Short mmCIF file of C-alpha atoms (C1' of nucleotides) in Angstrom, two decimals:
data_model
loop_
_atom_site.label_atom_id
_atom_site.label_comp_id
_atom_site.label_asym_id
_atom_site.label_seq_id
_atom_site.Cartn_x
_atom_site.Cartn_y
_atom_site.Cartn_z
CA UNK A 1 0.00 0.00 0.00
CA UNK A 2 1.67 3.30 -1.18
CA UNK A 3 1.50 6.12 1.24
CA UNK A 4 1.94 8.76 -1.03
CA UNK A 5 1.91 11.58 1.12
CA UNK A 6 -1.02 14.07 0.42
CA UNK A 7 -0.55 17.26 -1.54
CA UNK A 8 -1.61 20.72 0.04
CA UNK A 9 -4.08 21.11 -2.37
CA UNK A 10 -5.16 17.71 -1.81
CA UNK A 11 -5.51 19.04 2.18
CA UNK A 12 -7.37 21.45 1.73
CA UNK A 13 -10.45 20.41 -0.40
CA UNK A 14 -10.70 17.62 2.23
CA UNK A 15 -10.67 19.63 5.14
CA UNK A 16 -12.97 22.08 3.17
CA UNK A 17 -15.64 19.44 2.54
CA UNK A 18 -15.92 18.53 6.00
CA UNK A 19 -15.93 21.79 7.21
CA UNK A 20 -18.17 23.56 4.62
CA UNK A 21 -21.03 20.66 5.17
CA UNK A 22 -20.47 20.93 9.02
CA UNK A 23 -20.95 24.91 8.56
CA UNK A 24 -21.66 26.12 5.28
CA UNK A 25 -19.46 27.94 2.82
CA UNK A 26 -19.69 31.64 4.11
CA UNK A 27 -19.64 30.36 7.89
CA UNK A 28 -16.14 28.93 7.10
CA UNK A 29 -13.09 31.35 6.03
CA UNK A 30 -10.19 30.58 4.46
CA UNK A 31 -8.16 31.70 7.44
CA UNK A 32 -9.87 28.40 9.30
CA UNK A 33 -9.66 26.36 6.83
CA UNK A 34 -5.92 26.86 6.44
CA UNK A 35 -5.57 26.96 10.32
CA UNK A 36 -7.36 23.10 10.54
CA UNK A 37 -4.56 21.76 8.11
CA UNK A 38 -1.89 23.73 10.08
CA UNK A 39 -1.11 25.17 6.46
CA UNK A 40 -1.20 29.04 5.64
CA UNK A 41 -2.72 31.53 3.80
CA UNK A 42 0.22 31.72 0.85
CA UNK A 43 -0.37 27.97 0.89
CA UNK A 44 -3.92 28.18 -0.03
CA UNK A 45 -4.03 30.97 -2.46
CA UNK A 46 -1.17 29.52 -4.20
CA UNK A 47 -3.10 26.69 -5.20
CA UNK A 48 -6.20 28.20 -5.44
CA UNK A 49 -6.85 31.12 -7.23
CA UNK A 50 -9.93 32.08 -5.14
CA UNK A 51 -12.18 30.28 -2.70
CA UNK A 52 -14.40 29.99 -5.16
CA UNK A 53 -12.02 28.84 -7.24
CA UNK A 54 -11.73 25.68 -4.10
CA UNK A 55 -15.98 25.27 -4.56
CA UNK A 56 -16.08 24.43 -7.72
CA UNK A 57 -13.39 21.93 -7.33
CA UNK A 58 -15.36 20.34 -4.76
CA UNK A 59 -18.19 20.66 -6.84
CA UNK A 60 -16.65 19.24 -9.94
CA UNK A 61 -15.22 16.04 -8.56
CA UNK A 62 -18.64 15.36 -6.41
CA UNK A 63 -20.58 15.38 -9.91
CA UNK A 64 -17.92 14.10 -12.54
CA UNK A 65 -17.52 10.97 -10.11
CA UNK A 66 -21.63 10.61 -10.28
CA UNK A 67 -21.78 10.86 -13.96
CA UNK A 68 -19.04 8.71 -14.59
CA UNK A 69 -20.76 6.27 -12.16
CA UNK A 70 -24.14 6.31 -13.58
CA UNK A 71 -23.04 6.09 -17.26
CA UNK A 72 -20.89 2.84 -16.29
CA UNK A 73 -23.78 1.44 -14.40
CA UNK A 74 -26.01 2.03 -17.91
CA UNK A 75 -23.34 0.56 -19.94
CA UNK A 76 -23.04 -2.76 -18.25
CA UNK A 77 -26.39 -3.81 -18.52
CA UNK A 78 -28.65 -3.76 -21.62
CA UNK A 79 -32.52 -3.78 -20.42
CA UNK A 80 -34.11 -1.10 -18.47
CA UNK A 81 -34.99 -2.77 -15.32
CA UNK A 82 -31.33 -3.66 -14.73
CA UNK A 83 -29.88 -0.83 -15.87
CA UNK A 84 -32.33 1.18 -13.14
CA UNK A 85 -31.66 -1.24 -11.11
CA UNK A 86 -28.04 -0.57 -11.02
CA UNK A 87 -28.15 2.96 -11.27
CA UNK A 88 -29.85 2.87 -7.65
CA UNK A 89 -27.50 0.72 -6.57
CA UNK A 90 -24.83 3.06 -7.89
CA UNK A 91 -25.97 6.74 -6.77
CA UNK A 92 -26.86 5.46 -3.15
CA UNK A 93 -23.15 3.92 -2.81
CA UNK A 94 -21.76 7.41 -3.83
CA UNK A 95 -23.90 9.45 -1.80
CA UNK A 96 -22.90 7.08 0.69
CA UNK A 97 -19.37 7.73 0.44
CA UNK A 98 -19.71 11.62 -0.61
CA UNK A 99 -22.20 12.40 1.81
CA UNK A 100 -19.94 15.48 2.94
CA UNK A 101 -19.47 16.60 -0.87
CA UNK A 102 -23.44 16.28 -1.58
CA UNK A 103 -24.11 18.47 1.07
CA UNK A 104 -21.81 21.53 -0.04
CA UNK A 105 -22.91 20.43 -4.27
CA UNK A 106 -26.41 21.12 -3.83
CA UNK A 107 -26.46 24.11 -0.28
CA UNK A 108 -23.89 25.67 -1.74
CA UNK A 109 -23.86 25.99 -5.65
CA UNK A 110 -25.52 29.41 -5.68
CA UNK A 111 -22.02 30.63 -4.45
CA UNK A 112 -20.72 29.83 -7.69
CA UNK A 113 -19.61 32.92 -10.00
CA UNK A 114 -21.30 32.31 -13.43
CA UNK A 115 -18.09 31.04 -15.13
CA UNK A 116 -18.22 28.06 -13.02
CA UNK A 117 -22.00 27.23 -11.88
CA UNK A 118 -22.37 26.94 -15.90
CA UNK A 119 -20.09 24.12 -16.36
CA UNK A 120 -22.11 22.62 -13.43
CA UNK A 121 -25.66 23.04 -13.92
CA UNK A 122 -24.53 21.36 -17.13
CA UNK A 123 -22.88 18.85 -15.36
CA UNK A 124 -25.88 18.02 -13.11
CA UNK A 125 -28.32 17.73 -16.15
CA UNK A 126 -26.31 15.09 -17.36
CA UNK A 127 -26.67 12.82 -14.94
CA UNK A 128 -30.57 13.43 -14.56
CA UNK A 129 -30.97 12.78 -18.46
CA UNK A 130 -29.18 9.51 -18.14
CA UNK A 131 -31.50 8.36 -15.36
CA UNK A 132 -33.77 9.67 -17.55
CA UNK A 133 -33.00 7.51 -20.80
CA UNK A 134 -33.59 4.89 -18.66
CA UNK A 135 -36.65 5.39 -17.71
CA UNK A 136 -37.80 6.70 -21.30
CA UNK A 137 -36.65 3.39 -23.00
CA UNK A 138 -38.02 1.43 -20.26
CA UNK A 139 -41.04 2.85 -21.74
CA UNK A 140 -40.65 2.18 -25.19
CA UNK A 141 -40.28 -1.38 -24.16
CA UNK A 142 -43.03 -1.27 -21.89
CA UNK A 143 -41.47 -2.24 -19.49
CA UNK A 144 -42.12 0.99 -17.72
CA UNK A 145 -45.92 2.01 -17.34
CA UNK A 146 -46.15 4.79 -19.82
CA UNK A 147 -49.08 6.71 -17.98
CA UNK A 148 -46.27 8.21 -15.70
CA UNK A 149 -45.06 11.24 -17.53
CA UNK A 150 -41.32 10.15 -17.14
CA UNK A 151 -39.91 13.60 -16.86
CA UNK A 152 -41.69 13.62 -13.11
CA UNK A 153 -40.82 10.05 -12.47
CA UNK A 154 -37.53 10.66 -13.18
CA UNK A 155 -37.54 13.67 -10.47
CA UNK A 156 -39.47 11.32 -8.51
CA UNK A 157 -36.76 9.16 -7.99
CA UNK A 158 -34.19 11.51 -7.75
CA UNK A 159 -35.71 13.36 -5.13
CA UNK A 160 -35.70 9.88 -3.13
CA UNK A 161 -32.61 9.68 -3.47
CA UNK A 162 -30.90 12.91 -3.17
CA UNK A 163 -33.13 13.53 -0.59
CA UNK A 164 -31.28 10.59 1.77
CA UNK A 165 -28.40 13.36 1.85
CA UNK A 166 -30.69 15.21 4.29
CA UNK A 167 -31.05 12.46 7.00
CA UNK A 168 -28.90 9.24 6.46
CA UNK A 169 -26.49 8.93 9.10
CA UNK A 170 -23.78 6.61 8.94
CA UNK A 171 -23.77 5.64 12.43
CA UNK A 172 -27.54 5.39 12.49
CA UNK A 173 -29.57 2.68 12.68
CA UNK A 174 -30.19 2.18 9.15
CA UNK A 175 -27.35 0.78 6.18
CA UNK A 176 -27.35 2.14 3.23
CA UNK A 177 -28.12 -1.07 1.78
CA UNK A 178 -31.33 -1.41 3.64
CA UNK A 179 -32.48 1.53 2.18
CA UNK A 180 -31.33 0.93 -1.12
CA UNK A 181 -32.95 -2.43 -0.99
CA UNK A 182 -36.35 -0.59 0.00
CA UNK A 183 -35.95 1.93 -2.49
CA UNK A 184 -35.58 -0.44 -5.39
CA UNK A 185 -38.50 -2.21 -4.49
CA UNK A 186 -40.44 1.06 -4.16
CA UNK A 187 -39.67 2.28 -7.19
CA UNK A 188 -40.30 -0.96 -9.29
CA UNK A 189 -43.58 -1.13 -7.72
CA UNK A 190 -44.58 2.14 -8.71
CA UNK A 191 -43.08 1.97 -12.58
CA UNK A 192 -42.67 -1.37 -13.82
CA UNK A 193 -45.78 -2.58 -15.87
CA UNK A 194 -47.22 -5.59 -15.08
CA UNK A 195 -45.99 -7.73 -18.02
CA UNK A 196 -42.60 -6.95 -16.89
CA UNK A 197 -43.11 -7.38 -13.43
CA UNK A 198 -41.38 -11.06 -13.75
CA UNK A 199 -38.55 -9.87 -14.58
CA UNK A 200 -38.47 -6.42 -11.25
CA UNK A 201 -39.31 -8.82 -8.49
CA UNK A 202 -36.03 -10.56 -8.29
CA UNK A 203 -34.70 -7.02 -7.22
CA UNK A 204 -37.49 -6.70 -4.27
CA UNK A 205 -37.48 -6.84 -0.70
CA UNK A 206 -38.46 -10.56 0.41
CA UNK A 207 -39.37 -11.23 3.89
CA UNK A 208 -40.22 -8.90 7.04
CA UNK A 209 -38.25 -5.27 8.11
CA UNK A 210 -35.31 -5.74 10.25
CA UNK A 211 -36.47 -4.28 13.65
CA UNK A 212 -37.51 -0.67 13.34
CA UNK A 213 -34.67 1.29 15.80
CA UNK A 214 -34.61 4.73 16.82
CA UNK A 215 -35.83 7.23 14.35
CA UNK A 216 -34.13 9.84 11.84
CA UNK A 217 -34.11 13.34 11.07
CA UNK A 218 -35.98 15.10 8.05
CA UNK B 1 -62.28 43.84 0.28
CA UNK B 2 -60.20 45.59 2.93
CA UNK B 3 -56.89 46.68 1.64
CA UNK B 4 -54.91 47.17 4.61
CA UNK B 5 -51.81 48.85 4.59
CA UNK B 6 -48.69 46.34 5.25
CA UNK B 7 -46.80 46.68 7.96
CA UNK B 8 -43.50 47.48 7.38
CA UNK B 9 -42.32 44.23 9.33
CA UNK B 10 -44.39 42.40 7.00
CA UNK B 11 -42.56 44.17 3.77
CA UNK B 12 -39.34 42.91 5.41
CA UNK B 13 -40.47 39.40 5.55
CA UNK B 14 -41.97 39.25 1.75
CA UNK B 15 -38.90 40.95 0.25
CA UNK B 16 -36.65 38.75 2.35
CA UNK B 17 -38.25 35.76 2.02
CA UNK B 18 -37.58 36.79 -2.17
CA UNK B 19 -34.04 37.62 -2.47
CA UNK B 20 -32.91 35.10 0.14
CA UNK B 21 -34.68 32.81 -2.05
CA UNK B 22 -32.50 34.39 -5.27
CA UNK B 23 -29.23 34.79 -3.72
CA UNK B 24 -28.94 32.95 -0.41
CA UNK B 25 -29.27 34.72 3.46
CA UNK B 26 -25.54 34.96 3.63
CA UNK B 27 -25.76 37.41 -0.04
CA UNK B 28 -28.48 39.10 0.76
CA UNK B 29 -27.04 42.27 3.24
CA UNK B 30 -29.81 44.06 5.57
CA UNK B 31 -29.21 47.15 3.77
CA UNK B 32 -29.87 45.61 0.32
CA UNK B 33 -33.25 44.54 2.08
CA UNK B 34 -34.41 47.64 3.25
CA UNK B 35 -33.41 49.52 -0.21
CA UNK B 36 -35.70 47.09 -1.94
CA UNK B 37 -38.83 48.04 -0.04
CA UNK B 38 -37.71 51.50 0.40
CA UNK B 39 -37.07 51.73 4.41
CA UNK B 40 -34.10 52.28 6.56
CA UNK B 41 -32.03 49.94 8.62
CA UNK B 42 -33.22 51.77 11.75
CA UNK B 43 -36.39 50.19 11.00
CA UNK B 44 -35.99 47.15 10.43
CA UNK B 45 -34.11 46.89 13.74
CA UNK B 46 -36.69 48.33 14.84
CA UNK B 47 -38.85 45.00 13.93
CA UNK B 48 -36.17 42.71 14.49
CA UNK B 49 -33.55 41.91 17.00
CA UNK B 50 -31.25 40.71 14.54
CA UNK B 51 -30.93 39.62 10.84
CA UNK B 52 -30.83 35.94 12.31
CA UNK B 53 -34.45 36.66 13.80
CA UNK B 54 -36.22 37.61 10.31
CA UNK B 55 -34.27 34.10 9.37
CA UNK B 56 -36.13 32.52 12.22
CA UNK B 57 -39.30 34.21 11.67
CA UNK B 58 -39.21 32.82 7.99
CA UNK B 59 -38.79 29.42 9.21
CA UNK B 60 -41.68 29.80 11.31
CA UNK B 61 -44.22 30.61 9.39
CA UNK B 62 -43.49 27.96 6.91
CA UNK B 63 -42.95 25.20 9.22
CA UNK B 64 -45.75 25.57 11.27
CA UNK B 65 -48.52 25.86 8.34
CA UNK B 66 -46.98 22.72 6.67
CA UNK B 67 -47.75 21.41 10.23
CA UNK B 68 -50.98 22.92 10.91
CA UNK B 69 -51.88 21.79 7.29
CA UNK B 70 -50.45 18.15 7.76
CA UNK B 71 -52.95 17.21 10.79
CA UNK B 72 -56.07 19.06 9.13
CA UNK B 73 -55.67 16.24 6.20
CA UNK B 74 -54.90 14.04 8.97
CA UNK B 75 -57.86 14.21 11.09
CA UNK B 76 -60.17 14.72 7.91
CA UNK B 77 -60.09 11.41 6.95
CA UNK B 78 -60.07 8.21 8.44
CA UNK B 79 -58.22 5.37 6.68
CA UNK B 80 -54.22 5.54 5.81
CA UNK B 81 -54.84 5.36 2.26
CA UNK B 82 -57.34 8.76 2.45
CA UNK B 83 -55.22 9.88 4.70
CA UNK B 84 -51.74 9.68 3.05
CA UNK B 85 -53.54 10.89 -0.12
CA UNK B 86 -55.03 13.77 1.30
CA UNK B 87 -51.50 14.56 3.14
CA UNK B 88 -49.83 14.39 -0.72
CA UNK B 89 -52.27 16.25 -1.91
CA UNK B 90 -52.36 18.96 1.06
CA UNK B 91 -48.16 19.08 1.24
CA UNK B 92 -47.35 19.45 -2.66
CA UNK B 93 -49.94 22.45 -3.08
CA UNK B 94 -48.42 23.76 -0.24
CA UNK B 95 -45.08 23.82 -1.44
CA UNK B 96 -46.19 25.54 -4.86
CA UNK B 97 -47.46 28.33 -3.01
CA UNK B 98 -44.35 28.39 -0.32
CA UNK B 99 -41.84 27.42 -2.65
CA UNK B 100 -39.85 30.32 -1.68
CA UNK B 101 -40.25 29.79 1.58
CA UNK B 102 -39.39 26.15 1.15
CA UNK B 103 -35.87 27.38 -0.19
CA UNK B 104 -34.97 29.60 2.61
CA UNK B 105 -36.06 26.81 4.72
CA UNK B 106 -33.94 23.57 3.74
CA UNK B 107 -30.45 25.93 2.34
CA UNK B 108 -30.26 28.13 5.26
CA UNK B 109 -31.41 26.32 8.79
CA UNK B 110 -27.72 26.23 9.06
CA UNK B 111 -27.61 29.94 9.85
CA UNK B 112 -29.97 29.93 12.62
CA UNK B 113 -28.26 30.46 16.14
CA UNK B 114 -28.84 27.39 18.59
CA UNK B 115 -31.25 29.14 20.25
CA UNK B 116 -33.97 29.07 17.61
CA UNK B 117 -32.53 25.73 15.42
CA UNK B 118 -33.66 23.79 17.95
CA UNK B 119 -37.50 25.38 17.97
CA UNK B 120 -37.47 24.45 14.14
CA UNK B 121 -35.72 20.97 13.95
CA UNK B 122 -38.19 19.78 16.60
CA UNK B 123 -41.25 21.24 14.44
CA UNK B 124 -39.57 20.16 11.51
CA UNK B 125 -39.36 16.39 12.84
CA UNK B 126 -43.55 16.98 14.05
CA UNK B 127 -44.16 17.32 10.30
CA UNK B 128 -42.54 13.79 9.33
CA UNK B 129 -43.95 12.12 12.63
CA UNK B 130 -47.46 12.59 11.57
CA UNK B 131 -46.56 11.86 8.06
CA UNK B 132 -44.60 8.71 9.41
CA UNK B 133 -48.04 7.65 12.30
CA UNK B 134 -50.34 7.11 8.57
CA UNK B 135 -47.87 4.99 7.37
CA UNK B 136 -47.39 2.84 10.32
CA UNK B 137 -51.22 2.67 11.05
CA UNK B 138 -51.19 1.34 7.35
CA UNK B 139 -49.29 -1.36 7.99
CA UNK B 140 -50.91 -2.21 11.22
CA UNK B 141 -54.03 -2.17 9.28
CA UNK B 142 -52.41 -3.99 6.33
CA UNK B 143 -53.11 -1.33 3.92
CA UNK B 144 -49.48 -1.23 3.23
CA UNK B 145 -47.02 -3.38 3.16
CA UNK B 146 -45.06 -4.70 6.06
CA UNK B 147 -42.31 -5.94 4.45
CA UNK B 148 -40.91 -2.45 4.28
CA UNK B 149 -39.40 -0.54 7.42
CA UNK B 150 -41.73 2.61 7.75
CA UNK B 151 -38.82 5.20 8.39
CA UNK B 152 -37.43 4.78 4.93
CA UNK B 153 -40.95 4.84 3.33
CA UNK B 154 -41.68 7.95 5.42
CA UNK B 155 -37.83 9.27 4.16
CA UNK B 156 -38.56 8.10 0.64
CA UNK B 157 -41.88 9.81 0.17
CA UNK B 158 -40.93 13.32 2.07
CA UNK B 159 -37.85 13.27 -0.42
CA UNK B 160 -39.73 13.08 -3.45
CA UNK B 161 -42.24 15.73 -1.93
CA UNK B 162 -39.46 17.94 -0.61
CA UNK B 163 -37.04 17.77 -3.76
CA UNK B 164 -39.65 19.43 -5.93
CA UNK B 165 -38.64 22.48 -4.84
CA UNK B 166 -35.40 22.29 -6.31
CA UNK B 167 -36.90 21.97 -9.94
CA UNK B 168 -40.43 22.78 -9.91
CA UNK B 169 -41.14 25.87 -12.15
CA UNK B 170 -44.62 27.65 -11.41
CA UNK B 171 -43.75 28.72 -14.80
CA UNK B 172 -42.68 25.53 -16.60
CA UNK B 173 -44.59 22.67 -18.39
CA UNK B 174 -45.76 20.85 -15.70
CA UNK B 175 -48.46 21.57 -13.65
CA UNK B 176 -48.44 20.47 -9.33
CA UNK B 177 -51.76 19.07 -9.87
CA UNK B 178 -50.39 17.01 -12.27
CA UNK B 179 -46.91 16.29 -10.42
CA UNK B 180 -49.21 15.52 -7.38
CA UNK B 181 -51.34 12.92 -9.35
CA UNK B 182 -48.06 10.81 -10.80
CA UNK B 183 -46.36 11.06 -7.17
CA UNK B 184 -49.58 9.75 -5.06
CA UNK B 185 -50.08 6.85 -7.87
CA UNK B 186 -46.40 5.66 -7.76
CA UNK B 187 -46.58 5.80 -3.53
CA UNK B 188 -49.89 4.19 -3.71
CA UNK B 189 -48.32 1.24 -6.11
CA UNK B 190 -45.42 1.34 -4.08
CA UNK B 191 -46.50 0.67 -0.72
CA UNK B 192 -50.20 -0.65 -0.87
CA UNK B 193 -51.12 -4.17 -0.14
CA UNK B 194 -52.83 -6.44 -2.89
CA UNK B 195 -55.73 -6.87 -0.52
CA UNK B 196 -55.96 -2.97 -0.39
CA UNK B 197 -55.27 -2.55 -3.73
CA UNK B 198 -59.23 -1.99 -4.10
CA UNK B 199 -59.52 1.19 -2.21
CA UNK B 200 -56.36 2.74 -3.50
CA UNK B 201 -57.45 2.74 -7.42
CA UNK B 202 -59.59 5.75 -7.37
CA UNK B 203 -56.78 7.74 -6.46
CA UNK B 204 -54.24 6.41 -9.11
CA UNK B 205 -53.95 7.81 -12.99
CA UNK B 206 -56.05 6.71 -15.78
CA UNK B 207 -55.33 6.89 -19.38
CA UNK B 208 -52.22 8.03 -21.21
CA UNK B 209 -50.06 10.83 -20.00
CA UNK B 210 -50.10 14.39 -21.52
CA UNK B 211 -47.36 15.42 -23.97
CA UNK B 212 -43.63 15.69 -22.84
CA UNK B 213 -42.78 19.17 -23.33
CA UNK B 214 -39.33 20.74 -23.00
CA UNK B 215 -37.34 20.02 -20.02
CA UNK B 216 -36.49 20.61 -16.47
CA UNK B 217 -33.47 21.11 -13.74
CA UNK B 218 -32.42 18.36 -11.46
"C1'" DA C 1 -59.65 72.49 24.32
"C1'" DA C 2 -55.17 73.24 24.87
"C1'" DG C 3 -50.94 71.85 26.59
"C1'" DT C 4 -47.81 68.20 28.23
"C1'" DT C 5 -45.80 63.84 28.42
"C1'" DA C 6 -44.83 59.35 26.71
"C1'" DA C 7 -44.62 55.70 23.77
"C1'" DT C 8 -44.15 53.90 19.19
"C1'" DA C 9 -42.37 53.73 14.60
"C1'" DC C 10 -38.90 54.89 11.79
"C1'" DC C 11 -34.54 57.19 9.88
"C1'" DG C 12 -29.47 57.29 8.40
"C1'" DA C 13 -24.76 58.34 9.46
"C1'" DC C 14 -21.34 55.89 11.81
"C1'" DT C 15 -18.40 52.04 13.82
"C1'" DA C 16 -16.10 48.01 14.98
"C1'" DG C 17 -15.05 43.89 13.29
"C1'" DT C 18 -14.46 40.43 9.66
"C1'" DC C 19 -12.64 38.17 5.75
"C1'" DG C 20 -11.04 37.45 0.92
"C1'" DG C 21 -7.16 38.48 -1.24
"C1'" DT C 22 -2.19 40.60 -1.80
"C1'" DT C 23 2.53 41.37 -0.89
"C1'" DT C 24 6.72 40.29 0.70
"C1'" DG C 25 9.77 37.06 2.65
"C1'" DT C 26 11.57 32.24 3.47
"C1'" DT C 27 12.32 27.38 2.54
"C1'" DT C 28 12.42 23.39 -0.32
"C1'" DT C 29 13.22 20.99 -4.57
"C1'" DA C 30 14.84 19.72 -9.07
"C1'" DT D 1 20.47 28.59 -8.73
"C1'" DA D 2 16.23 29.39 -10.21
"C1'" DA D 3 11.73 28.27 -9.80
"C1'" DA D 4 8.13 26.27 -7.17
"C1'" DA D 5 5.94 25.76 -2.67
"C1'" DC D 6 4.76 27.66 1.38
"C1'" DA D 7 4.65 31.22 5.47
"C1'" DA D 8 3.21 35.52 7.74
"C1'" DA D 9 2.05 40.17 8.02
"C1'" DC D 10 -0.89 43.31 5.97
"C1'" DC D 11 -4.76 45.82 3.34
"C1'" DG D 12 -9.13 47.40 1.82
"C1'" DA D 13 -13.83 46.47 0.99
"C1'" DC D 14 -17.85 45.06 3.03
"C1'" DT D 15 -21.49 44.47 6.52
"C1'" DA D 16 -24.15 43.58 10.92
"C1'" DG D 17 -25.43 46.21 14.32
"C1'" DT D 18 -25.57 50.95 17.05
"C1'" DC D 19 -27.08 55.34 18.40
"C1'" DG D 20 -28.76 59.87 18.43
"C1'" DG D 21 -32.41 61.84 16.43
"C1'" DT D 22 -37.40 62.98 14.29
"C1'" DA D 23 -42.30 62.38 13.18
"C1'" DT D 24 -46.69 60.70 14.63
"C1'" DT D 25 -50.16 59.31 17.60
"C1'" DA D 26 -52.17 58.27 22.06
"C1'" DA D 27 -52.92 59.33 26.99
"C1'" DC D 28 -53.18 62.23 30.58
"C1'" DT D 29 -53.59 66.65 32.99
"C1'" DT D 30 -55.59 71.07 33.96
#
DNA sequence: AAGTTAATACCGACTAGTCGGTTTGTTTTA
DNA sequence: TAAAACAAACCGACTAGTCGGTATTAACTT
């Protein structure tokens, strides 16, 4: 295992993540940033040109890495119930991992200057349209019900999902997995048509809930 | 009809509520405020203790109609499937009236000094308990399935409802009634029992869906 | 009714502090 | 040894909040 040691810049968006979803963007300065990485000012605004500049890095990798994801997860399957299937599978695993960079891509993106929230908002559409293709051939092969206008499905389920960036907790009581699992199942339910159905339920919950524990925020 | 003059702590609010909406609380200054409506910053610290109260009174308002509006469809009707319907219903036309609101609500509860976060996390946590009490007396009742753990149906349908007000469009091609109609039929499909399958029809779309016209943001 | 006091609502110049960014200086590396 | 990487002191613009003041209306006194 190569510990390559980590790069200043590399430092800094890290710490920045953390501390921009803990407080938000304009409730953390650059001065505390560079102070939690015992680093310095000249440090910073050597690799960065701006802070800015350091927010659309953040916001860049977070959505690059989701489209990259998503379009792999299309590619490897070839009907639409797996490929949806996978694609849930896929975007709750990332938003697993990049809880932190979620938060800051989608409370903090009206920071942006234009040049950058641009490249972004074009950036985010592409991932929606490939969940949307999805759902749009899923249709064609009726597969999909096509009474659902699939532009609002398609929010539908994206609203699940980004949505779990709002309340999961790693250390809760629930797994990502778990709620994965349920939302496959939920969204199958509510889409698939029933001549397909044979081929959704293999993806469903079987069985009863694990215990219900505790309870979660909004 | 009565037009009564508006109180100038009331033209703070509605211009607030609008620009923090457009540019986030943190861009928005207190003298950009009161230049919009045309007062001073002596009055509006004359109305408010601080810019972080207006914040809090914003919050307010919102949270506790969505509330007040939540238990009215509640105790209206008198099965979960009414009910949750009712509660869809009740919740998305709220949020295309609020929508600003909404905003200021879910991008900037981070600003809010202890003191009143913890006044509008509990409300905010009243509004999914009663949303979360219809789905559990569903499944006690077997109207809905069992299979899936509550919390993450309650988390799954509040996301879909609560996303919309990232993309939604008063303006746009798609109408909330509409939106409304294709989210209660893919919840109803999603979480009703075959045995209650019966009583959950009448609430679910007939027919083909309208035309797909242009497109929308994630 | 007239005069007096008091409370409320609002104004706007001013201040103290903050924070992104710059400049200058020092160390490390290739 | 020159350029890249980082450090530290500094600057200027911006902004939340203050404070002394005025206008208006209500309440009270004589």
């Amino acid at each position: 295992m190569p510990m390559v040691k980590k790069t200043l810049k590399q430092r800094i968006v890290d710490a920045s993540v953390v501390l921009f979803q803990q407080d938000g963007y304009h409730n953390v300065t650059v001065d505390r940033i560079v102070e939690y990485i015992g680093a310095s000012k000249g440090g910073f605004y050597h690799n960065f040109k701006s802070k800015d500049e350091l927010l659309y890095e953040i916001h860049d990798v977070f959505i690059s890495y989701v489209i990259k994801q998503s379009q792999e997860a299309y590619d490897k399957y070839n009907t639409p119930i797996t490929r949806l299937c996978a694609m849930l599978q896929t975007l709750t695993k990332v938003f697993d991992m990049y809880q932190a960079h979620i938060t800051v891509f989608y409370e903090e993106s009206r920071s942006l200057p234009e040049e950058y929230s641009e490249i972004i908002h074009e950036k985010r559409d592409q991932y929606r349209d490939i969940l949307q293709k999805v759902i749009e051939e899923g249709q064609q092969t009726k597969d999909f019900r096509t009474e659902l206008p699939c532009t609002i499905v398609t929010m539908a389920i994206v609203g699940m999902i980004n949505w779990t960036y709002k309340w999961f907790k790693q250390s809760g009581p629930l797994t990502m997995e778990e709620i994965t699992e349920v939302f496959t199942d939920m969204v199958l339910r509510a889409i698939v048509t029933e001549q397909a159905m044979d081929e959704a339920v293999q993806f469903m919950v079987k069985g009863e809930p694990a215990v219900e524990t505790g309870f979660i925020n909004t």
